[in-house]
Coordinates of C-alpha atoms (C1' of nucleotides) in Angstrom, one line a residue:
Chain A
X1 CA -4.2 6.2 -20.1
X2 CA -0.5 6.9 -21.2
X3 CA 1.7 3.9 -21.5
X4 CA 4.3 5.5 -19.3
X5 CA 3.0 4.1 -16.2
X6 CA 4.9 2.9 -13.3
X7 CA 6.8 -0.6 -13.0
X8 CA 5.0 -3.5 -12.3
X9 CA 5.0 -4.0 -8.7
X10 CA 6.5 -0.6 -7.9
X11 CA 3.5 1.5 -6.3
X12 CA 2.9 5.3 -5.4
X13 CA 2.2 5.8 -2.1
X14 CA -0.6 8.2 -2.6
X15 CA -1.5 11.4 -0.4
X16 CA -4.3 9.4 1.2
X17 CA -2.3 6.7 2.4
X18 CA 0.9 8.7 3.5
X19 CA -0.6 9.6 6.9
X20 CA -0.8 5.7 7.7
X21 CA 2.7 5.3 6.5
X22 CA 3.9 8.1 8.8
X23 CA 1.8 6.9 11.7
X24 CA 3.8 3.6 11.7
X25 CA 7.1 5.3 11.1
X26 CA 6.6 7.5 13.9
X27 CA 5.8 5.0 16.2
X28 CA 8.6 2.7 15.1
X29 CA 11.1 5.2 15.5
X30 CA 9.7 6.2 18.9
X31 CA 9.9 2.6 20.2
X32 CA 13.2 2.0 18.9
X33 CA 14.6 5.1 20.2
X34 CA 13.0 4.0 23.7
X35 CA 15.1 0.9 23.4
X36 CA 18.3 2.6 22.5
X37 CA 18.6 1.7 18.8
X38 CA 20.7 3.8 16.3
X39 CA 19.6 4.6 12.6
X40 CA 22.0 3.7 9.8
X41 CA 21.2 4.4 6.2
X42 CA 23.1 2.1 3.4
X43 CA 22.8 2.4 0.0
X44 CA 20.2 0.8 -2.1
X45 CA 22.6 -0.7 -4.1
X46 CA 25.4 -3.2 -3.2
X47 CA 27.8 -5.6 -5.0
X48 CA 26.0 -8.5 -6.3
X49 CA 28.2 -11.0 -4.4
X50 CA 27.2 -9.3 -1.0
X51 CA 23.9 -10.7 -1.3
X52 CA 25.1 -14.3 -3.1
X53 CA 27.6 -14.8 -0.1
X54 CA 25.0 -13.8 2.7
X55 CA 21.6 -14.8 1.6
X56 CA 22.2 -18.1 0.0
X57 CA 23.3 -19.1 -3.2
X58 CA 20.4 -21.5 -3.7
X59 CA 17.5 -19.3 -2.1
X60 CA 15.1 -18.0 -4.7
X61 CA 15.8 -14.6 -3.8
X62 CA 19.2 -14.8 -5.3
X63 CA 18.4 -17.6 -8.1
X64 CA 15.5 -15.7 -9.4
X65 CA 14.1 -12.4 -7.7
X66 CA 17.3 -10.0 -7.8
X67 CA 17.3 -7.2 -9.8
X68 CA 20.8 -7.2 -11.1
X69 CA 22.7 -5.4 -13.6
X70 CA 26.4 -4.4 -14.7
X71 CA 27.4 -0.9 -14.1
X72 CA 29.7 1.2 -16.8
X73 CA 32.7 -0.8 -15.4
X74 CA 31.2 -3.9 -15.9
X75 CA 30.8 -4.7 -12.1
X76 CA 27.6 -6.7 -11.1
X77 CA 25.5 -4.7 -8.8
X78 CA 22.0 -5.4 -7.3
X79 CA 19.1 -3.4 -6.0
X80 CA 19.2 -4.5 -2.5
X81 CA 16.5 -7.5 -1.7
X82 CA 16.8 -7.1 2.0
X83 CA 18.6 -5.1 4.6
X84 CA 20.6 -7.3 6.6
X85 CA 23.5 -8.0 4.2
X86 CA 23.9 -4.3 3.5
X87 CA 24.0 -3.5 7.3
X88 CA 26.6 -6.2 8.1
X89 CA 28.7 -4.9 5.4
X90 CA 28.4 -1.3 6.4
X91 CA 29.3 -2.1 10.1
X92 CA 32.3 -4.2 9.1
X93 CA 33.7 -1.7 6.7
X94 CA 32.9 1.2 9.0
X95 CA 34.7 -0.4 11.8
X96 CA 31.0 0.0 13.8
X97 CA 31.8 -3.6 15.6
X98 CA 34.3 -2.9 18.2
X99 CA 31.5 -2.7 20.9
X100 CA 27.9 -4.0 20.9
X101 CA 25.4 -2.1 18.5
X102 CA 22.0 -1.7 18.2
X103 CA 21.1 -0.6 14.7
X104 CA 18.0 0.0 12.5
X105 CA 17.2 1.2 9.3
X106 CA 14.3 1.9 6.9
X107 CA 13.7 1.8 3.4
X108 CA 12.9 0.2 0.2
X109 CA 13.7 -3.3 -1.0
X110 CA 13.6 -4.7 -4.3
X111 CA 12.4 -8.5 -5.5
X112 CA 11.5 -9.5 -8.6
X113 CA 8.1 -11.4 -7.8
X114 CA 4.6 -11.5 -9.0
X115 CA 2.8 -9.0 -7.0
X116 CA -0.4 -9.8 -4.6
X117 CA -1.9 -8.8 -1.7
X118 CA 0.8 -7.7 0.9
X119 CA 3.7 -8.2 -1.7
X120 CA 5.3 -6.1 -4.3
X121 CA 8.4 -5.6 -6.2
X122 CA 9.6 -2.5 -4.6
X123 CA 8.6 -2.8 -0.8
X124 CA 9.4 -1.5 2.5
X125 CA 11.2 -2.5 5.6
X126 CA 12.2 -1.4 8.8
X127 CA 15.1 -3.4 9.8
X128 CA 16.7 -3.8 13.3
X129 CA 20.1 -5.4 13.9
X130 CA 22.0 -6.2 17.1
X131 CA 25.6 -7.0 17.0
X132 CA 28.2 -8.1 19.6
X133 CA 25.9 -10.2 22.1
X134 CA 25.6 -13.6 21.8
X135 CA 23.3 -14.2 24.8
X136 CA 19.6 -15.1 24.8
X137 CA 18.8 -12.0 26.4
X138 CA 19.5 -9.9 23.3
X139 CA 16.9 -12.2 21.3
X140 CA 14.5 -11.5 24.0
X141 CA 14.8 -7.7 24.1
X142 CA 14.0 -8.0 20.1
X143 CA 11.0 -9.5 20.7
X144 CA 9.9 -7.6 23.4
X145 CA 10.7 -4.3 21.5
X146 CA 8.4 -5.8 18.4
X147 CA 5.6 -6.7 21.0
X148 CA 5.9 -3.1 22.3
X149 CA 5.4 -2.0 18.6
X150 CA 2.1 -4.3 18.1
X151 CA 0.8 -2.5 21.5
X152 CA 1.8 1.1 20.7
X153 CA 0.2 0.7 17.2
X154 CA -2.8 -1.2 18.4
X155 CA -2.6 -4.3 16.4
X156 CA -1.2 -6.7 19.2
X157 CA -4.3 -8.8 18.7
X158 CA -3.9 -9.6 15.2
X159 CA -0.3 -10.7 15.6
X160 CA 1.2 -13.8 17.0
X161 CA 4.5 -15.0 17.6
X162 CA 5.9 -18.1 16.1
X163 CA 9.4 -19.2 17.8
X164 CA 11.6 -21.8 16.9
X165 CA 15.5 -22.7 17.5
X166 CA 17.5 -24.1 14.3
X167 CA 20.6 -24.8 16.3
X168 CA 24.1 -24.5 14.7
X169 CA 25.2 -25.3 11.3
X170 CA 26.8 -28.8 12.4
X171 CA 23.3 -29.8 14.1
X172 CA 21.6 -28.4 11.1
X173 CA 23.5 -30.7 8.6
X174 CA 23.1 -33.5 10.7
X175 CA 19.5 -32.9 10.6
X176 CA 19.5 -32.4 7.0
X177 CA 20.7 -35.4 6.3
X178 CA 18.5 -37.6 8.5
X179 CA 15.3 -35.8 6.9
X180 CA 16.5 -36.3 3.3
X181 CA 16.9 -39.7 4.2
X182 CA 13.6 -40.1 5.6
X183 CA 11.9 -38.2 2.8
X184 CA 14.0 -40.2 -0.2
X185 CA 12.4 -43.6 1.0
X186 CA 9.0 -41.8 0.9
X187 CA 9.6 -39.8 -2.2
X188 CA 6.1 -41.4 -3.9
X189 CA 4.4 -39.5 -1.1
X190 CA 6.1 -36.1 -1.6
X191 CA 4.7 -33.2 -3.7
X192 CA 6.5 -31.8 -6.6
X193 CA 7.9 -28.6 -5.2
X194 CA 9.1 -30.6 -2.1
X195 CA 10.9 -33.2 -4.2
X196 CA 12.5 -30.2 -5.8
X197 CA 13.3 -28.7 -2.6
X198 CA 15.1 -32.3 -1.5
X199 CA 18.3 -31.4 -3.3
X200 CA 18.4 -27.6 -3.1
X201 CA 16.9 -26.7 0.4
X202 CA 15.2 -29.6 2.3
X203 CA 15.1 -27.9 5.5
X204 CA 12.3 -25.6 3.7
X205 CA 10.0 -28.7 3.1
X206 CA 9.2 -28.3 6.6
X207 CA 6.9 -25.5 5.8
X208 CA 5.4 -26.7 3.1
X209 CA 1.6 -25.7 2.8
X210 CA 0.8 -29.4 1.1
X211 CA -1.2 -31.4 3.4
X212 CA -0.2 -34.9 2.3
X213 CA 3.6 -33.4 2.9
X214 CA 2.9 -32.2 6.2
X215 CA 1.1 -35.6 7.2
X216 CA 4.3 -37.3 5.8
X217 CA 6.4 -34.9 8.4
X218 CA 4.8 -36.1 11.5
X219 CA 6.7 -39.0 11.9
X220 CA 10.0 -37.5 10.5
X221 CA 13.0 -36.8 12.3
X222 CA 12.8 -33.8 14.6
X223 CA 14.8 -30.9 14.4
X224 CA 14.9 -30.2 18.2
X225 CA 16.4 -33.8 18.7
X226 CA 19.5 -32.8 16.6
X227 CA 20.1 -29.4 18.8
X228 CA 23.2 -29.2 20.7
X229 CA 23.4 -28.1 24.6
X230 CA 24.3 -25.0 23.5
X231 CA 21.2 -24.0 21.4
X232 CA 19.0 -25.9 23.4
X233 CA 19.9 -24.0 26.6
X234 CA 20.0 -20.6 24.5
X235 CA 16.4 -21.2 23.1
X236 CA 15.2 -22.3 26.8
X237 CA 16.3 -19.3 28.3
X238 CA 14.9 -17.3 25.5
X239 CA 11.5 -19.1 26.5
X240 CA 11.9 -18.4 30.0
X241 CA 12.5 -14.9 29.4
X242 CA 9.5 -14.2 27.4
X243 CA 7.3 -16.4 30.0
X244 CA 8.5 -13.9 32.7
X245 CA 7.5 -10.9 30.7
X246 CA 4.3 -12.4 29.7
X247 CA 4.9 -12.3 26.2
X248 CA 3.1 -15.5 24.4
X249 CA 4.4 -17.5 21.9
X250 CA 4.0 -20.9 20.0
X251 CA 7.1 -22.9 19.4
X252 CA 6.6 -24.1 15.7
X253 CA 9.1 -27.0 14.9
X254 CA 8.4 -26.4 11.5
X255 CA 9.4 -22.7 11.2
X256 CA 13.1 -22.5 9.4
X257 CA 13.3 -19.5 7.6
X258 CA 14.2 -18.9 3.9
X259 CA 17.8 -17.2 4.3
X260 CA 20.7 -19.4 4.9
X261 CA 22.5 -17.3 7.3
X262 CA 20.2 -18.0 10.7
X263 CA 21.4 -20.0 13.6
X264 CA 19.7 -20.8 16.7
X265 CA 16.6 -18.4 17.4
X266 CA 14.4 -17.9 14.3
X267 CA 10.9 -16.1 14.9
X268 CA 8.0 -14.8 12.8
X269 CA 5.1 -12.6 14.0
X270 CA 2.3 -13.6 12.0
X271 CA -1.2 -12.7 10.9
X272 CA -4.4 -14.0 9.4
X273 CA -5.7 -10.7 8.2
X274 CA -3.6 -10.2 5.4
X275 CA -4.5 -13.0 2.6
X276 CA -1.6 -15.5 1.8
X277 CA 0.7 -12.9 3.4
X278 CA 1.1 -14.1 6.9
X279 CA 4.6 -12.8 8.0
X280 CA 4.6 -9.1 9.3
X281 CA 7.8 -9.2 10.9
X282 CA 10.5 -12.1 10.9
X283 CA 14.0 -12.7 11.8
X284 CA 16.2 -14.5 14.0
X285 CA 20.1 -15.1 15.1
X286 CA 23.1 -15.0 12.5
X287 CA 26.3 -15.5 14.4
X288 CA 28.1 -16.5 11.6
X289 CA 27.5 -14.1 9.1
X290 CA 29.5 -11.4 9.9
X291 CA 32.6 -13.8 10.0
X292 CA 31.4 -15.0 6.5
X293 CA 31.4 -11.6 5.3
X294 CA 34.9 -10.7 6.1
X295 CA 34.6 -9.3 9.6
X296 CA 35.5 -10.9 12.7
X297 CA 33.5 -13.3 14.7
X298 CA 30.8 -11.3 15.7
X299 CA 27.2 -12.8 17.0
X300 CA 24.2 -10.7 15.7
X301 CA 20.3 -11.2 16.1
X302 CA 17.9 -9.1 13.9
X303 CA 14.7 -8.8 12.4
X304 CA 12.7 -6.9 9.6
X305 CA 9.2 -5.8 9.2
X306 CA 7.2 -5.2 6.0
X307 CA 5.7 -1.8 6.1
X308 CA 3.4 -2.5 3.8
X309 CA 1.9 -5.3 5.9
X310 CA 1.8 -3.3 8.8
X311 CA -0.1 -0.5 7.2
X312 CA -2.5 -2.9 5.9
X313 CA -3.1 -4.5 9.2
X314 CA -3.5 -0.7 10.5
X315 CA -5.9 0.2 7.9
X316 CA -8.0 -2.9 8.5
X317 CA -8.1 -1.5 12.3
X318 CA -8.9 1.9 11.2
X319 CA -7.1 3.6 14.0
X320 CA -5.7 6.0 12.2
X321 CA -7.4 9.5 12.7
X322 CA -7.5 11.8 9.9
X323 CA -7.1 15.2 10.3
X324 CA -8.6 18.2 8.3
X325 CA -6.4 19.7 5.4
X326 CA -6.7 23.0 7.2
X327 CA -7.5 24.5 10.4
X328 CA -8.1 27.9 9.2
X329 CA -9.0 28.8 5.7
X330 CA -8.5 32.6 4.6
X331 CA -10.7 34.1 1.7
X332 CA -10.9 37.6 0.2
X333 CA -12.8 39.8 -2.3
X334 CA -10.9 42.1 -4.6
X335 CA -6.9 42.6 -4.8
X336 CA -6.6 45.1 -1.8
X337 CA -8.2 42.8 0.2
X338 CA -6.4 39.6 -0.7
X339 CA -3.2 41.7 -0.2
X340 CA -4.3 42.4 3.6
X341 CA -5.4 39.0 4.1
X342 CA -1.7 37.5 2.7
X343 CA 0.3 40.0 5.1
X344 CA -2.2 38.8 8.2
X345 CA -2.0 35.5 7.3
X346 CA 1.8 35.5 7.2
X347 CA 1.8 37.0 10.7
X348 CA -0.7 34.3 11.9
X349 CA 1.7 31.3 10.7
X350 CA 4.4 33.0 12.8
X351 CA 2.3 33.0 15.8
X352 CA 0.6 29.6 15.3
X353 CA 3.3 27.4 13.7
X354 CA 1.4 24.3 14.3
X355 CA -1.8 24.9 12.8
X356 CA -2.5 24.5 9.2
X357 CA -3.3 28.0 7.7
X358 CA -4.6 28.0 4.0
X359 CA -5.2 31.1 2.1
X360 CA -7.5 30.8 -1.1
X361 CA -5.8 31.1 -4.3
X362 CA -6.9 30.8 -7.9
X363 CA -9.5 33.7 -7.6
X364 CA -13.3 32.9 -7.6
X365 CA -16.3 34.2 -5.9
X366 CA -16.6 34.6 -2.3
X367 CA -19.0 31.8 -2.6
X368 CA -16.9 29.7 -4.5
X369 CA -14.0 30.3 -2.0
X370 CA -16.2 29.7 1.1
X371 CA -17.3 26.1 -0.4
X372 CA -13.4 25.5 -0.6
X373 CA -13.0 26.7 3.0
X374 CA -16.0 24.3 4.2
X375 CA -14.2 21.2 2.3
X376 CA -11.0 21.8 3.7
X377 CA -12.3 21.0 7.3
X378 CA -11.2 24.3 8.8
X379 CA -12.9 25.3 11.7
X380 CA -12.1 28.9 11.1
X381 CA -12.9 31.1 7.9
X382 CA -11.3 34.5 7.8
X383 CA -12.7 36.8 5.4
X384 CA -11.3 40.2 4.1
X385 CA -13.5 42.3 1.7
X386 CA -13.9 45.9 1.1
X387 CA -15.5 46.6 4.3
X388 CA -13.0 45.0 6.3
X389 CA -10.3 46.9 4.7
X390 CA -11.9 50.0 4.9
X391 CA -11.9 49.7 8.8
X392 CA -8.9 47.4 9.7
X393 CA -10.7 44.3 10.6
X394 CA -11.3 40.9 9.5
X395 CA -14.5 38.8 9.6
X396 CA -14.1 35.7 11.7
X397 CA -16.4 32.8 10.6
X398 CA -16.7 29.9 12.7
X399 CA -17.6 27.0 10.2
X400 CA -18.2 24.1 13.0
X401 CA -20.1 23.5 15.9
X402 CA -18.7 25.2 18.8
X403 CA -18.6 26.4 22.4
X404 CA -22.1 27.1 23.3
X405 CA -22.9 31.1 22.8
X406 CA -20.3 31.2 20.3
X407 CA -21.6 33.5 17.5
X408 CA -21.4 32.2 14.1
X409 CA -19.4 35.2 12.7
X410 CA -17.6 38.1 14.4
X411 CA -15.8 41.2 13.1
X412 CA -12.6 41.8 15.0
X413 CA -9.9 44.6 14.5
X414 CA -7.0 43.1 12.3
X415 CA -4.6 43.9 15.6
X416 CA -7.0 41.8 17.6
X417 CA -7.1 38.7 15.3
X418 CA -4.3 36.6 16.7
X419 CA -6.0 37.0 20.2
X420 CA -9.3 35.7 19.0
X421 CA -7.7 33.0 17.2
X422 CA -5.8 32.0 20.5
X423 CA -9.0 32.3 22.6
X424 CA -10.6 30.1 19.9
X425 CA -8.2 27.3 20.1
X426 CA -7.9 27.6 24.2
X427 CA -11.5 26.6 24.4
Chain B
rG1 C1' 7.3 -19.0 -13.9
rU2 C1' 1.7 -21.2 -13.2
rG3 C1' -3.6 -20.6 -12.5
rG4 C1' -8.5 -17.7 -11.6
rC5 C1' -11.2 -13.3 -11.7
rC6 C1' -11.2 -8.4 -14.0
rG7 C1' -10.1 -3.4 -17.4
rU8 C1' -16.8 1.4 -19.6
rA9 C1' -16.7 9.1 -16.6
rG10 C1' -11.6 11.6 -11.8
rC11 C1' -13.9 7.6 -8.0
rU12 C1' -17.9 3.1 -7.4
rC13 C1' -20.2 0.6 -10.5
rA14 C1' -25.1 -0.3 -14.3
rC15 C1' -26.4 -1.3 -19.3
rC16 C1' -24.9 -7.4 -20.9
rG17 C1' -25.8 -7.9 -29.5
rG18 C1' -29.3 -3.0 -31.7
rG19 C1' -31.0 4.7 -31.5
rU20 C1' -26.8 10.4 -29.8
rA21 C1' -23.5 4.9 -23.5
rG22 C1' -26.0 6.1 -18.1
rA23 C1' -26.2 6.9 -12.4
rG24 C1' -24.5 7.9 -7.4
rC25 C1' -20.2 10.5 -5.5
rA26 C1' -16.6 13.9 -7.2
rC27 C1' -15.8 18.6 -10.1
rC28 C1' -17.7 23.5 -12.3
rG29 C1' -21.6 27.0 -12.5
rG30 C1' -26.7 29.2 -10.8
rA31 C1' -31.0 29.9 -7.2
rU32 C1' -30.8 38.7 -3.8
rU33 C1' -26.4 42.9 -3.0
rG34 C1' -19.7 39.7 -0.2
rU35 C1' -20.6 34.1 3.2
rG36 C1' -19.8 26.9 3.2
rA37 C1' -22.9 22.7 4.7
rC38 C1' -28.9 20.9 3.4
rU39 C1' -31.9 21.2 -0.7
rC40 C1' -33.2 22.6 -6.0
rC41 C1' -31.4 23.8 -10.9
rG42 C1' -27.9 23.5 -14.8
rG43 C1' -23.1 22.1 -16.9
rA44 C1' -18.6 19.8 -18.2
rG45 C1' -16.4 15.3 -18.5
rG46 C1' -16.0 8.6 -22.1
rU47 C1' -12.2 6.8 -29.6
rA48 C1' -16.2 1.6 -23.1
rG49 C1' -7.1 -0.8 -22.1
rC50 C1' -5.2 -1.7 -27.1
rG51 C1' -5.1 -4.9 -31.7
rG52 C1' -7.8 -8.1 -34.6
rG53 C1' -11.9 -11.4 -35.8
rU54 C1' -17.4 -13.0 -35.9
rU55 C1' -22.0 -10.0 -37.7
rC56 C1' -26.2 -6.4 -41.4
rA57 C1' -24.7 -4.3 -36.4
rA58 C1' -20.2 -5.3 -30.8
rG59 C1' -18.5 -2.0 -24.9
rA60 C1' -21.3 -6.9 -24.7
rC61 C1' -19.2 -12.8 -28.4
rC62 C1' -14.1 -15.1 -30.2
rC63 C1' -8.8 -14.7 -30.5
rG64 C1' -4.4 -12.0 -29.2
rU65 C1' -2.0 -8.4 -26.4
rC66 C1' -0.9 -5.0 -22.7
rG67 C1' -2.7 -3.6 -17.7
rG68 C1' -4.5 -4.8 -12.5
rC69 C1' -6.2 -7.9 -8.4
rC70 C1' -6.1 -12.6 -6.2
rA71 C1' -4.0 -17.5 -5.4
rC72 C1' 0.4 -21.2 -6.2
rC73 C1' 5.6 -20.5 -5.5
rC74 C1' 8.5 -17.3 -2.3
rC75 C1' 8.9 -13.7 1.7
rA76 C1' 8.7 -8.9 5.1

RNA sequence: GUGGCCGUAGCUCACCGGGUAGAGCACCGGAUUGUGACUCCGGAGGUAGCGGGUUCAAGACCCGUCGGCCACCCCA
């Protein structure tokens, strides 16, 4: 093996996998279009400060996971670790926020982490963001959109919705103080990671996986008790609407999300089928971010889904059907026959733009060409040899089980080939 | 950043201190003249991740290193 290998955590998506990817991408694009969302494409690289000021300076992402570098002018740039910051920046800078906007984007994100199942350094997200609508019906729409997509992909049974409200900044700060106060009195019962979080990001302690810590939290102050009326009614309206449509969810009071910009609604679609990586899709409301990044006070909600994780889920369910490499495989013996075959094949491609018609290349005996025809999965082989050239015909061989009474091989005049193929596919 | 498991043919894996390192699948060729699959026959393909050590002898044991997977952490 050469030492010129791919960078750790940056995977090639191989030909055997791209059908699954395309399947997911098409389904997503379809569903998004049906809800009226428009695509936006942003650069992969942004100024480092953009991420520092949006994601939150003390988050792991900004502290140790960003691919940052100085460009030739000495300005610090960063390969985007997530999409929301760039999308907000673009929306502000390009003046998209005069009226409500429904946007989506897809593409690679970069985070310097140890790779594991469902997690790599270059990974792909599809992000959906809504700007300008402060009411909970907007949050609802986004969640319904997800639900529709899971149905569409056939993975609805594998994911479930976790929901919470983390209120506005003042109530979160008040709660944070109460939580820290409570935990500081019980420092000895806290695990090491949680102790570290006590100064940096106390809310994250809530979703610690440590059992002792979780037990400790049962008696801790509850975030829900600190929400103001606005956040409370926003959340209950969201729940009402979800109930009305019949989307089931679990209110998870410990769900706080990692990025600083969220307020009010946060949600996560989780699965137990991807090892340690439970979150397939996650997001929430971020009413303050546009203002914080230099725009007007425009409310917003959004979420992102992890393509790799969706594809993994889909593959576990085996619901992507594979297509044969070719529908028709063209073989020939002799250079004159190959010439005839080439011309006829080109005409067939015009007549049947949706079929995959492969003409054998690279020579070899007719036998070896026929082997290739079989392996390609094609239903028909078209054969040109000396005899066919001599009488302007082509031999059509049916390679698969087909309609009763169908001959295994027939010889037709070249000018009747199109008609023959058409009738084969009609039946 | 920490921990566990693992690097032998294109792929999945055997052999687990001793002869020229094997199998299945895949690949190539042949089994009648111009015809696939199934079957049979034949062939090609490996400095056993890399470096060092122990030993009369190492793919197997030890150390290091690189790479992979999984988990912690974090997150989509």
